[in-house]
Amino acid sequence: MYFCSCSASYCLISYMMDVTNGAVWLAIALVFIAATITKADPAPPPVVNCGSLIGLLHTLFTKGLRAMIFDQYTKLGSVFTISFVGVKLTFLIGPEVSAHFYQGLDSEVSRNMHEFTVPMIIGKDVGYDIDEHKRIFSGALKASKLSSQVAPMLQEVEDYSVKWAQQGTVDLRQELENLFILITGRCLIGKEVREKMFDEFFTLFHEMVDNGMHLTSVVFPYGPTPMNRRRDRARAKLFGILTEIVRSRRSSKQVESDVMQKLLDSKYKDGRPTTESDVAGMIIALLIAGKHTSSTSAMWTGACLLSHKSFLEAAVMEQKQIIRKYGDHIDHNALLEMDTLHCCIKDASPDASVISQERFGAAREEDKVGGKFSYTSFGGGRHACSGEAYAYVQIKVIWSHLIRNFELEMVSPFPQTDWSKVVPCLLYTSRPTGARWCLSLKGKYW
């Protein structure tokens, strides 16, 4: 009896333990399933509704894009979506949340607008939809291959600045744009364009870009509009020029030291060489991505230097040290030692109105202390700019030459940012003679 009673008690306890364990495991399973579902399908970010859209557009047109974004950030937080005429645009504000974009796979980041408009300019199978082109771009523009480009860049700057008199006033925007066109013609495309068809090529390039990047052409890239027809005619002629250069080099076994040659010599992973159309499209993509952004960065760098006396004095002192070490011979190694100028370029890129000489120096290094994606002027992660090193070299070559050879002064007020247009200017004085030259920034907005 006792035995049976013990056995019954044991069975009851065992049964209760099984039930308890089952409940625990069921709870764990439910928590895991809930966590998995939540992780797989998180709640979408808040969306600006139709009622708020009117106020948002009013802020955009009266105060600007930056004010509009900040206004929504204070109301909705660091992640929010604006839905307008069927297009949803999600904003990620700050390094913590922007990592989702910079580390996102191509399958996770929408490229619908890019895929819709860009092929009409650079070609259907170039850049945006060919992953290997990113590797080819990076290989052609990486820092270790830029040393051979410094001398031709500097030669273009020296030859161009010779036309400046002992003193006077120049339009900074126009002068820098001219310089970048000259450098681009020589270092990216090569001597065929630079020496034989420079004016024709860049007239066509501007016609293609000015018409192709207009709002109407971006929204309706396939419409039968006059702008689209002008874009297409210019693009066809540009591609004809570039493909003929590629064909000529390959048939004659001609080898140059420009970026086009590096693209021409590149191969895909399966061993196929790049085609004439590939190289032409990639050159057009580099011109669009690099020339406009680099010249704008160079302009803001000048505005920052000339409006902050201590920064300019430090940059001048740095150039004197470079001259003592390298003489008049400026090469890639000399450019790498221009830390002050490098910091100024870096500081001018995110917000030229807020600049500090020590912000990105060794003592503070805000770009590193602030987190992985706290500084994204050249993108980051999977979406980093392949031409960052090339851009720094161009800008350093230009401004180191100007600082060493001219006394510079900005005679116009510091320009305000205009999100729709870029219009500046500058004033200079030749250093060797001590004559008074000024760089004048014309126009209120850049």
Coordinates of C-alpha atoms in Angstrom, one line a residue:
M1 CA 0.0 0.0 0.0
Y2 CA 2.8 2.3 0.9
F3 CA 4.6 1.3 -2.1
C4 CA 1.6 2.0 -4.3
S5 CA 1.0 5.3 -2.6
C6 CA 4.5 6.3 -3.2
S7 CA 4.3 5.2 -6.8
A8 CA 1.1 7.2 -7.3
S9 CA 2.6 10.2 -5.7
Y10 CA 5.7 9.9 -7.9
C11 CA 3.5 9.5 -11.0
L12 CA 1.6 12.6 -10.0
I13 CA 4.7 14.6 -9.3
S14 CA 6.3 13.4 -12.5
Y15 CA 3.1 14.3 -14.5
M16 CA 3.1 17.8 -12.9
M17 CA 6.8 18.3 -13.7
D18 CA 6.1 17.3 -17.3
V19 CA 3.3 19.8 -17.6
T20 CA 5.5 22.5 -16.0
N21 CA 8.4 21.8 -18.3
G22 CA 6.1 21.7 -21.3
A23 CA 4.7 25.1 -20.3
V24 CA 8.1 26.5 -19.9
W25 CA 9.2 25.2 -23.3
L26 CA 6.0 26.4 -24.9
A27 CA 6.6 29.9 -23.4
I28 CA 10.2 29.9 -24.7
A29 CA 8.9 28.8 -28.2
L30 CA 6.3 31.6 -28.2
V31 CA 8.9 34.2 -27.2
F32 CA 11.2 33.0 -30.0
I33 CA 8.5 33.0 -32.6
A34 CA 7.4 36.5 -31.6
A35 CA 11.0 37.7 -31.7
T36 CA 11.5 36.1 -35.1
I37 CA 8.3 37.6 -36.5
T38 CA 9.2 41.0 -35.0
K39 CA 12.7 40.9 -36.4
A40 CA 11.5 39.8 -39.9
D41 CA 8.7 42.3 -40.1
P42 CA 9.4 45.4 -38.0
A43 CA 7.0 48.2 -37.7
P44 CA 7.4 50.7 -40.6
P45 CA 8.7 54.2 -39.9
P46 CA 6.2 57.0 -39.4
V47 CA 4.8 58.4 -42.6
V48 CA 4.1 62.1 -43.2
N49 CA 0.4 62.2 -43.9
C50 CA -1.5 64.3 -46.4
G51 CA -2.4 66.9 -43.9
S52 CA 1.2 67.4 -42.9
L53 CA 2.4 67.4 -46.5
I54 CA 1.1 70.9 -47.1
G55 CA 3.1 72.3 -44.2
L56 CA 6.1 70.2 -45.2
L57 CA 6.1 71.7 -48.8
H58 CA 5.6 75.2 -47.3
T59 CA 8.8 74.7 -45.2
L60 CA 10.6 73.3 -48.2
F61 CA 9.9 76.3 -50.4
T62 CA 10.3 79.0 -47.8
K63 CA 13.1 77.7 -45.6
G64 CA 14.8 75.1 -47.7
L65 CA 15.4 71.4 -47.7
R66 CA 17.6 71.3 -44.6
A67 CA 15.0 73.1 -42.5
M68 CA 12.3 70.8 -43.8
I69 CA 14.3 67.7 -42.8
F70 CA 15.2 69.0 -39.4
D71 CA 11.5 69.9 -38.8
Q72 CA 10.4 66.4 -39.5
Y73 CA 13.3 65.0 -37.5
T74 CA 12.1 66.9 -34.4
K75 CA 8.5 65.7 -34.9
L76 CA 9.0 62.1 -36.0
G77 CA 12.5 61.0 -34.9
S78 CA 15.5 59.8 -36.8
V79 CA 13.6 57.6 -39.3
F80 CA 10.6 58.7 -41.2
T81 CA 9.0 58.4 -44.6
I82 CA 7.6 61.1 -46.9
S83 CA 5.1 59.8 -49.5
F84 CA 4.5 62.1 -52.5
V85 CA 2.7 61.2 -55.8
G86 CA 3.3 57.5 -55.3
V87 CA 6.9 57.8 -54.4
K88 CA 8.0 56.9 -50.9
L89 CA 11.2 58.4 -49.6
T90 CA 12.6 57.3 -46.3
F91 CA 15.0 59.5 -44.4
L92 CA 17.7 58.1 -42.0
I93 CA 19.1 60.9 -39.8
G94 CA 22.3 60.2 -37.9
P95 CA 25.1 57.6 -38.0
E96 CA 23.2 55.0 -35.9
V97 CA 20.3 54.6 -38.3
S98 CA 22.1 55.6 -41.6
A99 CA 24.2 52.4 -41.2
H100 CA 21.1 50.5 -42.5
F101 CA 21.6 52.3 -45.8
Y102 CA 25.4 52.3 -46.0
Q103 CA 25.7 48.6 -45.1
G104 CA 22.6 47.6 -47.0
L105 CA 22.7 45.2 -49.9
D106 CA 21.6 46.3 -53.3
S107 CA 18.6 44.0 -52.9
E108 CA 17.6 46.0 -49.8
V109 CA 18.2 49.5 -51.1
S110 CA 15.8 50.7 -53.8
R111 CA 17.4 52.0 -56.9
N112 CA 14.2 52.5 -58.9
M113 CA 14.8 56.2 -59.7
H114 CA 18.4 55.6 -60.5
E115 CA 17.6 52.7 -62.8
F116 CA 14.8 54.8 -64.4
T117 CA 16.8 57.9 -65.3
V118 CA 20.6 57.1 -65.4
P119 CA 20.6 54.7 -68.4
M120 CA 19.5 57.6 -70.7
I121 CA 22.9 59.3 -69.9
I122 CA 25.6 56.7 -69.2
G123 CA 24.1 53.6 -70.8
K124 CA 21.9 50.7 -69.7
D125 CA 24.6 48.3 -68.7
V126 CA 27.0 50.7 -66.9
G127 CA 27.7 51.4 -63.3
Y128 CA 24.4 51.1 -61.4
D129 CA 23.4 47.6 -62.6
I130 CA 26.8 46.0 -63.1
D131 CA 28.4 45.2 -59.7
E132 CA 31.8 44.5 -61.2
H133 CA 32.0 48.1 -62.5
K134 CA 32.4 49.2 -58.8
R135 CA 35.5 47.0 -58.6
I136 CA 36.8 48.4 -61.9
F137 CA 36.2 52.0 -60.8
S138 CA 37.9 51.4 -57.4
G139 CA 40.9 49.7 -59.1
A140 CA 41.4 52.6 -61.6
L141 CA 41.0 55.3 -59.0
K142 CA 42.7 53.8 -55.9
A143 CA 45.4 55.9 -54.1
S144 CA 48.3 53.7 -55.2
K145 CA 47.6 54.4 -58.8
L146 CA 47.3 58.2 -58.5
S147 CA 51.0 59.1 -58.1
S148 CA 51.4 59.2 -61.9
Q149 CA 48.5 61.7 -62.2
V150 CA 50.0 64.4 -59.9
A151 CA 52.5 65.8 -62.5
P152 CA 49.9 66.3 -65.3
M153 CA 47.4 67.8 -62.9
L154 CA 50.0 70.3 -61.6
Q155 CA 51.1 71.1 -65.2
E156 CA 47.5 72.0 -66.1
V157 CA 47.2 74.2 -63.0
E158 CA 50.5 76.0 -63.6
D159 CA 49.8 76.6 -67.3
Y160 CA 46.3 77.9 -66.5
S161 CA 47.4 80.3 -63.7
V162 CA 50.1 81.9 -65.9
K163 CA 47.3 83.9 -67.6
W164 CA 46.5 85.6 -64.3
A165 CA 48.2 89.0 -64.1
Q166 CA 50.1 90.3 -61.1
Q167 CA 46.9 91.3 -59.4
G168 CA 43.2 91.4 -60.0
T169 CA 39.8 89.8 -59.3
V170 CA 38.5 86.5 -60.7
D171 CA 35.4 84.4 -60.5
L172 CA 36.3 81.5 -58.3
R173 CA 33.5 79.3 -59.5
Q174 CA 34.4 79.8 -63.2
E175 CA 38.1 79.5 -62.7
L176 CA 37.9 76.3 -60.7
E177 CA 35.4 74.8 -63.2
N178 CA 37.8 75.6 -66.0
L179 CA 40.7 74.0 -64.1
F180 CA 38.7 70.8 -63.4
I181 CA 37.7 70.5 -67.0
L182 CA 41.3 70.8 -68.1
I183 CA 42.5 68.2 -65.5
T184 CA 39.6 65.9 -66.4
G185 CA 40.4 66.1 -70.1
R186 CA 44.0 65.2 -69.5
C187 CA 43.9 62.7 -66.6
L188 CA 40.6 60.9 -67.1
I189 CA 40.0 60.9 -70.8
G190 CA 43.5 61.4 -72.2
K191 CA 45.5 63.4 -74.7
E192 CA 43.2 62.6 -77.7
V193 CA 40.5 64.8 -76.2
R194 CA 42.8 67.2 -74.4
E195 CA 44.9 68.0 -77.5
K196 CA 42.5 67.5 -80.4
M197 CA 38.9 68.0 -79.5
F198 CA 38.7 69.5 -76.1
D199 CA 36.2 72.3 -76.8
E200 CA 33.9 70.1 -78.9
F201 CA 33.9 67.3 -76.3
F202 CA 33.1 69.4 -73.3
T203 CA 30.5 71.5 -75.2
L204 CA 28.7 68.2 -75.9
F205 CA 29.2 67.0 -72.3
H206 CA 27.6 70.2 -70.9
E207 CA 24.8 69.9 -73.4
M208 CA 24.1 66.4 -72.3
V209 CA 24.3 67.1 -68.6
D210 CA 22.4 70.4 -68.6
N211 CA 19.5 68.8 -70.4
G212 CA 19.8 65.3 -68.9
M213 CA 19.9 66.5 -65.3
H214 CA 17.0 69.0 -65.6
L215 CA 14.1 68.1 -63.4
T216 CA 11.8 67.5 -66.4
S217 CA 14.3 65.0 -67.9
V218 CA 14.8 63.3 -64.6
V219 CA 11.0 62.8 -64.0
F220 CA 10.2 62.1 -67.7
P221 CA 13.5 60.7 -69.1
Y222 CA 11.8 58.9 -72.0
G223 CA 9.4 61.8 -73.0
P224 CA 9.7 63.3 -76.5
T225 CA 10.7 66.7 -75.1
P226 CA 13.2 69.1 -76.8
M227 CA 15.6 68.7 -73.8
N228 CA 15.6 64.9 -74.0
R229 CA 16.3 65.1 -77.8
R230 CA 19.2 67.5 -77.1
R231 CA 20.5 65.1 -74.4
D232 CA 20.3 62.1 -76.7
R233 CA 22.0 63.8 -79.6
A234 CA 24.9 65.0 -77.4
R235 CA 25.2 61.6 -75.7
A236 CA 25.4 59.8 -79.1
K237 CA 28.2 62.1 -80.3
L238 CA 30.1 61.7 -77.0
F239 CA 29.9 58.0 -77.1
G240 CA 31.0 58.0 -80.7
I241 CA 34.1 60.0 -79.8
L242 CA 35.0 57.8 -76.8
T243 CA 34.4 54.5 -78.5
E244 CA 36.6 55.6 -81.4
I245 CA 39.4 56.5 -79.0
V246 CA 39.1 53.0 -77.3
R247 CA 39.0 51.3 -80.8
S248 CA 42.1 53.3 -81.9
R249 CA 44.1 52.5 -78.8
R250 CA 43.4 48.8 -79.0
S251 CA 44.1 48.5 -82.7
S252 CA 47.4 50.4 -82.5
K253 CA 48.4 48.9 -79.1
Q254 CA 48.8 52.4 -77.8
V255 CA 49.2 52.6 -74.1
E256 CA 48.7 55.8 -72.0
S257 CA 48.8 56.6 -68.3
D258 CA 45.3 58.1 -67.9
V259 CA 42.3 56.6 -66.2
M260 CA 40.7 55.6 -69.5
Q261 CA 43.6 53.3 -70.1
K262 CA 43.1 51.6 -66.8
L263 CA 39.4 51.1 -67.6
L264 CA 40.4 49.8 -71.1
D265 CA 42.9 47.3 -69.6
S266 CA 40.4 46.0 -66.9
K267 CA 38.8 42.6 -67.2
Y268 CA 35.7 41.0 -65.7
K269 CA 36.1 38.1 -63.3
D270 CA 35.3 35.7 -66.1
G271 CA 38.3 37.0 -68.1
R272 CA 36.3 39.2 -70.6
P273 CA 37.8 42.6 -71.4
T274 CA 35.7 45.7 -71.1
T275 CA 34.0 46.7 -74.3
E276 CA 34.1 50.0 -76.1
S277 CA 30.6 50.8 -74.9
D278 CA 31.6 49.8 -71.3
V279 CA 34.6 52.2 -71.2
A280 CA 32.6 55.0 -72.9
G281 CA 29.8 54.7 -70.3
M282 CA 32.2 54.5 -67.4
I283 CA 34.1 57.6 -68.5
I284 CA 30.8 59.5 -68.8
A285 CA 29.8 58.2 -65.3
L286 CA 33.1 59.4 -63.8
L287 CA 32.8 62.8 -65.5
I288 CA 29.3 63.3 -64.1
A289 CA 30.1 62.0 -60.6
G290 CA 33.5 63.6 -60.2
K291 CA 33.8 66.9 -62.1
H292 CA 30.8 68.7 -60.6
T293 CA 31.2 67.5 -57.1
S294 CA 35.0 68.0 -57.0
S295 CA 34.8 71.6 -58.3
T296 CA 32.1 72.4 -55.8
S297 CA 34.1 70.9 -52.9
A298 CA 37.1 72.9 -54.1
M299 CA 35.1 76.1 -54.1
W300 CA 33.8 75.6 -50.6
T301 CA 37.4 74.8 -49.5
G302 CA 38.5 78.1 -50.8
A303 CA 35.7 79.9 -49.1
C304 CA 36.6 78.3 -45.8
L305 CA 40.3 79.0 -46.1
L306 CA 39.8 82.6 -47.0
S307 CA 37.2 83.4 -44.4
H308 CA 39.2 81.9 -41.5
K309 CA 42.5 83.7 -41.0
S310 CA 44.0 81.1 -38.6
F311 CA 43.2 78.3 -41.0
L312 CA 44.7 80.1 -44.0
E313 CA 47.8 81.0 -42.0
A314 CA 48.2 77.4 -40.9
A315 CA 47.8 76.3 -44.6
V316 CA 50.4 78.8 -45.8
M317 CA 52.9 77.7 -43.0
E318 CA 52.3 74.1 -44.1
Q319 CA 53.2 74.9 -47.7
K320 CA 56.4 76.6 -46.6
Q321 CA 57.4 73.5 -44.8
I322 CA 56.5 71.4 -47.8
I323 CA 58.7 73.7 -50.0
R324 CA 61.6 73.4 -47.6
K325 CA 61.4 69.6 -47.8
Y326 CA 60.5 69.0 -51.4
G327 CA 61.4 72.3 -53.1
D328 CA 59.2 73.2 -56.1
H329 CA 58.7 69.5 -56.9
I330 CA 55.3 68.5 -55.6
D331 CA 54.5 64.8 -55.9
H332 CA 52.1 62.4 -54.3
N333 CA 54.2 62.0 -51.2
A334 CA 54.2 65.8 -50.7
L335 CA 50.4 65.9 -51.1
L336 CA 50.0 63.2 -48.4
E337 CA 51.8 65.4 -45.9
M338 CA 49.4 68.4 -46.4
D339 CA 47.4 67.6 -43.3
T340 CA 46.1 71.1 -42.7
L341 CA 44.8 71.4 -46.3
H342 CA 43.4 67.9 -46.1
C343 CA 41.4 68.8 -42.9
C344 CA 40.1 72.0 -44.6
I345 CA 38.8 70.1 -47.6
K346 CA 37.3 67.6 -45.2
D347 CA 35.7 70.2 -43.0
A348 CA 34.2 72.2 -46.0
S349 CA 32.4 69.2 -47.4
P350 CA 29.6 68.5 -44.8
D351 CA 28.9 72.1 -43.8
A352 CA 31.2 75.0 -44.9
S353 CA 29.5 77.4 -42.6
V354 CA 30.7 75.5 -39.5
I355 CA 34.5 75.0 -39.7
S356 CA 37.1 74.3 -37.1
Q357 CA 40.8 74.0 -37.7
E358 CA 41.2 71.1 -35.2
R359 CA 37.9 69.3 -35.9
F360 CA 39.4 66.5 -38.0
G361 CA 43.0 66.9 -36.7
A362 CA 44.9 64.3 -34.7
A363 CA 43.7 65.7 -31.4
R364 CA 40.0 65.5 -32.0
E365 CA 39.3 63.2 -35.0
E366 CA 35.6 63.8 -34.9
D367 CA 35.0 61.7 -38.0
K368 CA 36.3 58.7 -36.0
V369 CA 35.1 59.5 -32.5
G370 CA 31.6 60.2 -33.8
G371 CA 31.1 56.6 -35.0
K372 CA 31.5 54.7 -38.2
F373 CA 29.1 56.7 -40.3
S374 CA 29.4 60.1 -38.6
Y375 CA 31.3 61.5 -41.7
T376 CA 29.7 60.6 -45.0
S377 CA 30.7 63.3 -47.4
F378 CA 32.1 60.6 -49.7
G379 CA 29.5 58.0 -48.8
G380 CA 30.5 54.9 -46.8
G381 CA 30.2 51.1 -46.4
R382 CA 28.8 49.5 -49.6
H383 CA 28.1 52.9 -51.0
A384 CA 31.4 54.6 -50.6
C385 CA 32.7 56.9 -53.3
S386 CA 35.3 55.2 -55.5
G387 CA 36.9 58.5 -56.4
E388 CA 37.5 59.9 -52.9
A389 CA 41.3 59.7 -53.1
Y390 CA 41.2 61.1 -56.7
A391 CA 39.1 64.1 -55.5
Y392 CA 41.5 64.9 -52.6
V393 CA 44.5 64.8 -55.0
Q394 CA 42.9 67.2 -57.5
I395 CA 41.8 69.7 -54.8
K396 CA 45.1 69.6 -53.0
V397 CA 47.1 70.1 -56.3
I398 CA 45.0 73.2 -57.1
W399 CA 44.9 74.9 -53.7
S400 CA 48.5 74.1 -52.7
H401 CA 49.6 75.9 -55.9
L402 CA 47.3 78.9 -55.3
I403 CA 48.4 79.2 -51.7
R404 CA 52.1 78.9 -52.6
N405 CA 52.0 81.4 -55.4
F406 CA 49.3 84.0 -54.6
E407 CA 48.1 86.2 -51.8
L408 CA 44.4 85.5 -51.6
E409 CA 41.5 87.5 -50.3
M410 CA 37.8 86.9 -50.4
V411 CA 36.2 90.3 -51.2
S412 CA 32.5 89.2 -51.2
P413 CA 30.6 88.0 -48.1
F414 CA 30.7 84.3 -47.2
P415 CA 28.2 82.6 -49.5
Q416 CA 25.0 81.2 -48.2
T417 CA 24.0 77.7 -49.2
D418 CA 21.3 77.5 -51.9
W419 CA 20.1 73.9 -52.4
S420 CA 19.1 74.6 -56.0
K421 CA 22.1 76.5 -57.6
V422 CA 25.8 77.2 -57.3
V423 CA 27.1 80.7 -58.2
P424 CA 30.4 81.9 -56.6
C425 CA 33.7 84.0 -57.3
L426 CA 37.2 85.1 -55.9
L427 CA 40.2 87.6 -55.8
Y428 CA 44.0 87.1 -55.8
T429 CA 47.6 88.5 -55.6
S430 CA 50.8 87.0 -57.0
R431 CA 53.1 85.9 -54.1
P432 CA 56.5 86.2 -55.9
T433 CA 56.1 89.9 -56.6
G434 CA 54.1 90.7 -53.5
A435 CA 51.5 92.5 -55.6
R436 CA 48.0 92.8 -54.4
W437 CA 45.7 90.1 -55.8
C438 CA 42.3 89.2 -54.6
L439 CA 40.0 86.2 -55.1
S440 CA 36.4 87.5 -55.1
L441 CA 33.4 85.4 -54.4
K442 CA 30.6 86.9 -56.5
G443 CA 27.0 86.1 -55.7
K444 CA 25.2 85.6 -52.5
Y445 CA 24.5 81.9 -53.0
W446 CA 26.6 78.8 -54.0

